[in-house]
PDB file of C-alpha atoms and ligand atoms in Angstrom:
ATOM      1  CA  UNK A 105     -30.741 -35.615  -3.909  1.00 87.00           C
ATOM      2  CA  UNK A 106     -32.924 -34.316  -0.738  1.00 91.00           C
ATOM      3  CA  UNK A 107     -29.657 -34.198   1.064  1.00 93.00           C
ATOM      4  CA  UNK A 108     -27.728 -31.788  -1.481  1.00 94.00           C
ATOM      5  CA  UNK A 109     -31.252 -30.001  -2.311  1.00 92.00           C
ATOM      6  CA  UNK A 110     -31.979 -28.744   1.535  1.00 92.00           C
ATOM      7  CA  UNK A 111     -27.694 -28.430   1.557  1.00 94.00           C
ATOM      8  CA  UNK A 112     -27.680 -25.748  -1.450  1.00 94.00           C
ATOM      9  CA  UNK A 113     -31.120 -24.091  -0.437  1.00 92.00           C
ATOM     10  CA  UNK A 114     -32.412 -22.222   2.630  1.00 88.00           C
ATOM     11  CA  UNK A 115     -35.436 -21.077   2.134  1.00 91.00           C
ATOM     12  CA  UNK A 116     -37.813 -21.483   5.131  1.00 91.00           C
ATOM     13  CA  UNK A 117     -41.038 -21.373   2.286  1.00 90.00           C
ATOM     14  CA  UNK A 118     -39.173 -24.816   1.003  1.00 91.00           C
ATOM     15  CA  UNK A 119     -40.525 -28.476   2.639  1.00 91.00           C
ATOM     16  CA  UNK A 120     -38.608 -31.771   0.869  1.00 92.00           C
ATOM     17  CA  UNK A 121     -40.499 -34.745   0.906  1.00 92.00           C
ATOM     18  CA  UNK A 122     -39.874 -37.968   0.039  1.00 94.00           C
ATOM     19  CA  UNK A 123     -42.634 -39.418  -1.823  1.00 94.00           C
ATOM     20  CA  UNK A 124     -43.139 -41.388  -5.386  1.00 96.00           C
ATOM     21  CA  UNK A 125     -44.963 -38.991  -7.914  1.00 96.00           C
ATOM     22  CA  UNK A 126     -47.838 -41.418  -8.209  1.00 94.00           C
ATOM     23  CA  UNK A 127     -48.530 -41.126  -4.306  1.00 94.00           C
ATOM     24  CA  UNK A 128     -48.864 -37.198  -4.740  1.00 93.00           C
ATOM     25  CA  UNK A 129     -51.762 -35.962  -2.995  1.00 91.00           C
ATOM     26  CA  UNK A 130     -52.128 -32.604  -2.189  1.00 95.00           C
ATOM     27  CA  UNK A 131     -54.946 -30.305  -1.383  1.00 96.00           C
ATOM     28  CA  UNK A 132     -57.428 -29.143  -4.056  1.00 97.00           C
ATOM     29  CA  UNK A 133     -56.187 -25.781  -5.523  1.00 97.00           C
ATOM     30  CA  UNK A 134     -53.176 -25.735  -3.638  1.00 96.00           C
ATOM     31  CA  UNK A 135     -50.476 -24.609  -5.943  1.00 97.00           C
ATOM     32  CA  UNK A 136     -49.984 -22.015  -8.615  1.00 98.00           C
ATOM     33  CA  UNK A 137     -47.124 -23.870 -10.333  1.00 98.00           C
ATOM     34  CA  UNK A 138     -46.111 -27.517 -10.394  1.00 98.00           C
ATOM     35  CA  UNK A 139     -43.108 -28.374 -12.247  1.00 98.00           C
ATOM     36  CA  UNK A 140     -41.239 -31.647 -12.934  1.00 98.00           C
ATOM     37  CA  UNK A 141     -37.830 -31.954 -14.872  1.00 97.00           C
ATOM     38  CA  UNK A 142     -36.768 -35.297 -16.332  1.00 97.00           C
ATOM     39  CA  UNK A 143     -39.098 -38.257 -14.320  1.00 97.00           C
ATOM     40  CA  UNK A 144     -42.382 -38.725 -16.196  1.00 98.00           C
ATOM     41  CA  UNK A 145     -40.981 -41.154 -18.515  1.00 98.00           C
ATOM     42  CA  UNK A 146     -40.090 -43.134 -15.535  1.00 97.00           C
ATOM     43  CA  UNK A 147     -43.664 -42.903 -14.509  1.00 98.00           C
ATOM     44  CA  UNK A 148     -46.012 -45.672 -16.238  1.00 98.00           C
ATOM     45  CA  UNK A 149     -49.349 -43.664 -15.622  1.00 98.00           C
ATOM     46  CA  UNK A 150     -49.072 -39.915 -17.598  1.00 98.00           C
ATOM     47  CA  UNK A 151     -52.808 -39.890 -17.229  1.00 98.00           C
ATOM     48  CA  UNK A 152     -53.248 -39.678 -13.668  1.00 97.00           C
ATOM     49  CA  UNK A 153     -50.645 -37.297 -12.742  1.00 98.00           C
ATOM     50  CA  UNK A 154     -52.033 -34.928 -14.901  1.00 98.00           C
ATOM     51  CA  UNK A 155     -55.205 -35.066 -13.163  1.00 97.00           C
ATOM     52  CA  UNK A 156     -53.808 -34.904  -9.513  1.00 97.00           C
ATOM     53  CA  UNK A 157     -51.447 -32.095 -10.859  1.00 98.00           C
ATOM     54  CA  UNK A 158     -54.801 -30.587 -12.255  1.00 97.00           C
ATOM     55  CA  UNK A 159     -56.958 -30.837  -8.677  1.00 97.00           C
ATOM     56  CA  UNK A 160     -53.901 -29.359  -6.789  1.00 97.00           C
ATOM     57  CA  UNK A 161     -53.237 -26.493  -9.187  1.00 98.00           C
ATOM     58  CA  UNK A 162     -55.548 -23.535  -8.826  1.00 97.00           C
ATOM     59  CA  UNK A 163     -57.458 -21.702 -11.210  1.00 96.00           C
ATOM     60  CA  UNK A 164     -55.449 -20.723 -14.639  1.00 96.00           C
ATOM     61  CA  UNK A 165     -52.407 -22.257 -12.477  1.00 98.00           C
ATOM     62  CA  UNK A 166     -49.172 -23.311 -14.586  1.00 98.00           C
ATOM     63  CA  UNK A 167     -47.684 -27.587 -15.369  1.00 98.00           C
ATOM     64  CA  UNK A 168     -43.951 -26.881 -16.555  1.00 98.00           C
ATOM     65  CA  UNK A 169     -41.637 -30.257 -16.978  1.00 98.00           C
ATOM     66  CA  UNK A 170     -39.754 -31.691 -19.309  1.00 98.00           C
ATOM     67  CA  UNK A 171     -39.474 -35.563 -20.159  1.00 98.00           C
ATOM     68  CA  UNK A 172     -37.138 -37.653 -22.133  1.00 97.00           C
ATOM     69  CA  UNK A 173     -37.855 -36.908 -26.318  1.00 98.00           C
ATOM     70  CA  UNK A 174     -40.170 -40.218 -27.534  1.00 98.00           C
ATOM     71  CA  UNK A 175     -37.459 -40.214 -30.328  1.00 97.00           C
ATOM     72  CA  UNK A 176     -35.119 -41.321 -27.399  1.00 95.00           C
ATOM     73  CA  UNK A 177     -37.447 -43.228 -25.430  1.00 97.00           C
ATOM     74  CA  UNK A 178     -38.932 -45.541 -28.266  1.00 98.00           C
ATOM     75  CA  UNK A 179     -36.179 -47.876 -28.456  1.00 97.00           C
ATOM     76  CA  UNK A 180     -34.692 -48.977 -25.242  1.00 94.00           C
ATOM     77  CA  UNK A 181     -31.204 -49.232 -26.346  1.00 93.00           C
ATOM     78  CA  UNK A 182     -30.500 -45.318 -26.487  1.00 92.00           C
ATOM     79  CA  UNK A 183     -27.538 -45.615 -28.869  1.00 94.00           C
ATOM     80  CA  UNK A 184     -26.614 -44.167 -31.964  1.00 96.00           C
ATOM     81  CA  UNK A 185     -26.041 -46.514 -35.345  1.00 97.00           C
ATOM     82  CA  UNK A 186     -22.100 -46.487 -36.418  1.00 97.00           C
ATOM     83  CA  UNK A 187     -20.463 -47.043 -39.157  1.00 97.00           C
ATOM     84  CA  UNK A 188     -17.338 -49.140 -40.422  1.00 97.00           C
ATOM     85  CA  UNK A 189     -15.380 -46.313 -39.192  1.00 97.00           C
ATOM     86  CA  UNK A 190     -17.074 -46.018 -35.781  1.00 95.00           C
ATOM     87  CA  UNK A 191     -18.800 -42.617 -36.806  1.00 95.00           C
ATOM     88  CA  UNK A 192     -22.125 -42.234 -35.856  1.00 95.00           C
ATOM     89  CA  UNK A 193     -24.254 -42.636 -38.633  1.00 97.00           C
ATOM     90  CA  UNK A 194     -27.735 -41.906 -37.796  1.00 97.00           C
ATOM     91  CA  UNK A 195     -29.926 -41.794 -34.502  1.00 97.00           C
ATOM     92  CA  UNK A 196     -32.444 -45.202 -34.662  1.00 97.00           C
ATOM     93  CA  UNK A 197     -36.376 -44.691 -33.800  1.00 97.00           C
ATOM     94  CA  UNK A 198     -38.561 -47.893 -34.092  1.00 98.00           C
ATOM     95  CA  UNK A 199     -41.402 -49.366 -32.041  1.00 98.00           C
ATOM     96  CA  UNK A 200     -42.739 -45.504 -32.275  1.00 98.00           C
ATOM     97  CA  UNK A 201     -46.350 -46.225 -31.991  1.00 98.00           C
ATOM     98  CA  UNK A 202     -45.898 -49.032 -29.531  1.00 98.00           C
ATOM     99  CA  UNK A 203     -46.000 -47.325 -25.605  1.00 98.00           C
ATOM    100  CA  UNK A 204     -45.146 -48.952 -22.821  1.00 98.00           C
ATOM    101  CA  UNK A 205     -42.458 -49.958 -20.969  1.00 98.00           C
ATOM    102  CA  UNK A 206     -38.993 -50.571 -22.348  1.00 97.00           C
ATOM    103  CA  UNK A 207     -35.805 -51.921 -20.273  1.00 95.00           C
ATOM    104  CA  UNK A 208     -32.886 -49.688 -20.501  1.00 90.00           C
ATOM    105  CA  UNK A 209     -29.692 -49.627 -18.728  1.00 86.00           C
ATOM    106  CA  UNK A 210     -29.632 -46.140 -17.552  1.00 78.00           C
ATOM    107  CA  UNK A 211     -26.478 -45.674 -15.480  1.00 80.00           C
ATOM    108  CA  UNK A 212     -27.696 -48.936 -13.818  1.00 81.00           C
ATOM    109  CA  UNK A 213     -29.387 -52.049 -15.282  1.00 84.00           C
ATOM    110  CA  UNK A 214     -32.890 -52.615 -15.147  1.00 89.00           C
ATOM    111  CA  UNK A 215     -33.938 -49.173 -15.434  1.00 94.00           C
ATOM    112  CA  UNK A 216     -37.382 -48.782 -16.110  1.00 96.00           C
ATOM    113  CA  UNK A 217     -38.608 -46.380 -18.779  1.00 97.00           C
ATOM    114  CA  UNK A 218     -42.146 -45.857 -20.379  1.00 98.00           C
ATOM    115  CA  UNK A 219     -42.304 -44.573 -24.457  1.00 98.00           C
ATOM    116  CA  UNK A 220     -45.403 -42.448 -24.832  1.00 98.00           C
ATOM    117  CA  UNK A 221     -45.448 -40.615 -28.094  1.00 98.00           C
ATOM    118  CA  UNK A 222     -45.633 -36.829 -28.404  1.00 98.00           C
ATOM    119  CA  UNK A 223     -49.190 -36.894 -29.471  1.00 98.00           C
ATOM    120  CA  UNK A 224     -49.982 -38.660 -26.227  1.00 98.00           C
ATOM    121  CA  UNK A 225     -48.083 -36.405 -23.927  1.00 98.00           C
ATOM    122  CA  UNK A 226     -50.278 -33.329 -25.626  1.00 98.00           C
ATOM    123  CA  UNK A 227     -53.789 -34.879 -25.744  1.00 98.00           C
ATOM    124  CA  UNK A 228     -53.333 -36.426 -22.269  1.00 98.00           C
ATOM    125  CA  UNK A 229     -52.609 -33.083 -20.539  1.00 98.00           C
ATOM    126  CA  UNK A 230     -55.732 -31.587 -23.257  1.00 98.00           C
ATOM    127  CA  UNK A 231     -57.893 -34.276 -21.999  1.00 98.00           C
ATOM    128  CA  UNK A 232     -57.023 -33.588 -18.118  1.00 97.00           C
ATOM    129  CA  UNK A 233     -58.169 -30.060 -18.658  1.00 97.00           C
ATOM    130  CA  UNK A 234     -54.962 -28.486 -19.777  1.00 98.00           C
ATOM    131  CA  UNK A 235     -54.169 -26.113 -22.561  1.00 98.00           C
ATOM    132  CA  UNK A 236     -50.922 -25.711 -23.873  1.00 98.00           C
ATOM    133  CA  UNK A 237     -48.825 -22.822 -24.033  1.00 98.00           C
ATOM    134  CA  UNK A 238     -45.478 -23.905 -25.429  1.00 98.00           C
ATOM    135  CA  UNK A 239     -43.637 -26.987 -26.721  1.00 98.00           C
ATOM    136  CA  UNK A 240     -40.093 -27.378 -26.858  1.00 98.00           C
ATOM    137  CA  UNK A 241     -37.492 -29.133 -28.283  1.00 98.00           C
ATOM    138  CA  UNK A 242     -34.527 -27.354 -27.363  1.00 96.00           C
ATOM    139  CA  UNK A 243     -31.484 -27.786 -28.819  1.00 92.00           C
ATOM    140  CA  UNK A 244     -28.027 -27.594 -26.659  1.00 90.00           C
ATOM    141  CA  UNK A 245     -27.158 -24.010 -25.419  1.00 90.00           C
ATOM    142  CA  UNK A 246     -24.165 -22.347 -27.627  1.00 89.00           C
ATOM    143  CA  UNK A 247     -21.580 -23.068 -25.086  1.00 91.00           C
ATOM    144  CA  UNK A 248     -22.254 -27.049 -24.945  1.00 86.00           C
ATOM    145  CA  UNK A 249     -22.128 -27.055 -28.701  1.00 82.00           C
ATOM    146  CA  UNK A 250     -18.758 -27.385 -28.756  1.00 86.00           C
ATOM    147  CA  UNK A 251     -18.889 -30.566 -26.149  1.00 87.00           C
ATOM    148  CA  UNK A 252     -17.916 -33.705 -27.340  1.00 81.00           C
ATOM    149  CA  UNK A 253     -21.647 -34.888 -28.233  1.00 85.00           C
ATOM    150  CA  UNK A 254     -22.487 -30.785 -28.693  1.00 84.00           C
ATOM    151  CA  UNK A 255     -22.643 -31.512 -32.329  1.00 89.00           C
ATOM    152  CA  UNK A 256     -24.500 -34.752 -32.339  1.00 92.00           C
ATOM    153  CA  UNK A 257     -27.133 -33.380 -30.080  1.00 91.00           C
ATOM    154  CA  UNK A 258     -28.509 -31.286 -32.568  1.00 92.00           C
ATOM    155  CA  UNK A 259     -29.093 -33.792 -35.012  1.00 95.00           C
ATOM    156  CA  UNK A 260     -32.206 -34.786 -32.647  1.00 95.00           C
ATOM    157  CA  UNK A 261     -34.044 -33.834 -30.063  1.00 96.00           C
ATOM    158  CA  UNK A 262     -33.076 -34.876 -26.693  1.00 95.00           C
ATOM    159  CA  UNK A 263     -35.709 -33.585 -24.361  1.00 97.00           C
ATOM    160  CA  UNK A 264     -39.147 -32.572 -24.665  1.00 98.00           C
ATOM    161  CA  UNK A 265     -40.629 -29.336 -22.557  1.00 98.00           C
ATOM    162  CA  UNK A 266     -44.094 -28.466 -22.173  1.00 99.00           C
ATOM    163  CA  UNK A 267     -45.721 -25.894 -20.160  1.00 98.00           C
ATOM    164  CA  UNK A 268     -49.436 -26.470 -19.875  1.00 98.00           C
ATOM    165  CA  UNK A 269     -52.258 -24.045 -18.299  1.00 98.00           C
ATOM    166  CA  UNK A 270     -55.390 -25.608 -16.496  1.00 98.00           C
ATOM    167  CA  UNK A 271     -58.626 -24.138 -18.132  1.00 95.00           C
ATOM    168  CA  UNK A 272     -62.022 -23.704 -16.754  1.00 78.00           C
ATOM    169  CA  UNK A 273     -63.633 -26.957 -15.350  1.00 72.00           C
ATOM    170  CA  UNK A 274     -66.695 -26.387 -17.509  1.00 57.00           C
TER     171      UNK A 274
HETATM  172  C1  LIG B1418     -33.162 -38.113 -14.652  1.00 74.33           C
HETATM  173  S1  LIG B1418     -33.380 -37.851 -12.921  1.00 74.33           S
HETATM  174  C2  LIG B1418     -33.852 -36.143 -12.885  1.00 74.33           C
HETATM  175  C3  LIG B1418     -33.447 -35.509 -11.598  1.00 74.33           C
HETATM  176  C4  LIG B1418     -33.754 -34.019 -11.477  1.00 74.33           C
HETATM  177  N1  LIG B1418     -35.196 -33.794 -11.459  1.00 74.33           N
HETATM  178  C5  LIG B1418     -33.095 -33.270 -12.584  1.00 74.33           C
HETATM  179  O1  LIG B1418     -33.751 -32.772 -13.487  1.00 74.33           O
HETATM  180  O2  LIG B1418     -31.863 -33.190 -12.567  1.00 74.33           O
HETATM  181  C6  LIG B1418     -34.907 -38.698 -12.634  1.00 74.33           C
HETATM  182  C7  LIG B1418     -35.346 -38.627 -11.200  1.00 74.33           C
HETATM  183  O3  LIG B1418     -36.689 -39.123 -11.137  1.00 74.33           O
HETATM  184  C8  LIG B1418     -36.817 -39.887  -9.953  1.00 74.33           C
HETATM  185  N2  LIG B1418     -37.965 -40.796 -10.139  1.00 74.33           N
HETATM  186  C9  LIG B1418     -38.089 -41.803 -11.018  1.00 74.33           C
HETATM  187  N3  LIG B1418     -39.282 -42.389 -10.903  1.00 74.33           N
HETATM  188  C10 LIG B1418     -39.946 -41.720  -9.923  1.00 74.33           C
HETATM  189  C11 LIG B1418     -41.239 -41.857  -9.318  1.00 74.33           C
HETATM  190  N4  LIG B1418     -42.073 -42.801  -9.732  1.00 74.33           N
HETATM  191  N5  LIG B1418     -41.576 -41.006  -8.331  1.00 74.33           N
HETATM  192  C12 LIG B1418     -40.706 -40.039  -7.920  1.00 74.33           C
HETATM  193  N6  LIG B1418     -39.481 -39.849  -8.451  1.00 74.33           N
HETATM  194  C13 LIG B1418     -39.107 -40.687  -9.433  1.00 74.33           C
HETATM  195  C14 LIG B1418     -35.477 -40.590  -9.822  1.00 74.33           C
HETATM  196  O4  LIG B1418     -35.265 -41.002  -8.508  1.00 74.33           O
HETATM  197  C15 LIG B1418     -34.541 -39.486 -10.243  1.00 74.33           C
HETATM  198  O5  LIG B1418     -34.180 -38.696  -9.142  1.00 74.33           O
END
């Protein structure tokens, strides 16, 4: 993914590294903006990125990422219910309140994911010294509607998007 990133990009302000999100350590007020799209539910500690992303950011500075829904991460099978027919009856959530780690087979086996619920995703990022400025739960865009799962997508939420602004340290 570095590879094809630095391929497609060539900006000079851009440096790749190649480093696991829970060994992030940059300097103190660093960065106005630190985003993250789809890997914090791969990530078993929510608490303590949101303080390192809080040290690094500067004053009023912007966290923007999105994470698997915790109505798709709860039970580690991902899958739809079907009916007789095969049709897709109704999307399963269990286990809701229970976080932690579920095993998933993920376009490989063994793939690691960790359920946190919604409620823990906002008062984590509260309790690091964030506020929150929007939550999403977008449905798909009109032109993948039509898509073979287009339909089914909207009948719930696949990804959850949060954009959170560090306050005052008080
Ligand atoms: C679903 S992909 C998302 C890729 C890309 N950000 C995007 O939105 O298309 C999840 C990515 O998170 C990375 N990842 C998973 N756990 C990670 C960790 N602990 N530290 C850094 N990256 C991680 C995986 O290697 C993978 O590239």
């Amino acid at each position: 993914m570095l590879g094809q990133a630095s391929a497609i990009t060539a900006d000079s302000g851009i440096e790749y590294r190649l480093c696991a999100i829970e060994d992030i350590d940059f300097l103190a007020g660093e960065f106005e903006v630190v985003t993250s799209s789809l890997a914090f539910h791969y990530v078993e500690r929510f608490d303590l990125v949101c303080q390192r992303v809080h040290r690094c950011l500067v004053a009023s500075g912007a966290f923007v990422f999105s994470v698997e829904h915790p109505m798709f991460t709860a039970l580690a099978t991902q899958e739809w219910c079907y009916g007789s027919k095969g049709e897709r009856l109704h999307w399963p959530v269990d286990n809701y309140l229970q976080e932690g780690p579920r095993q998933t087979q993920w376009l490989a086996d063994h793939v690691v994911k960790y359920h946190r619920t919604v409620a823990t995703y906002v008062n984590t990022l509260i309790d690091s010294g964030f506020r929150i400025a929007k939550l999403l739960e977008p449905e798909p865009p009109p032109e993948m509607q039509n898509e073979p799962d287009g339909q089914d997508d909207r009948r719930r939420p696949t990804f959850l998007l949060i954009a959170a602004v560090k306050t005052p340290t008080p």
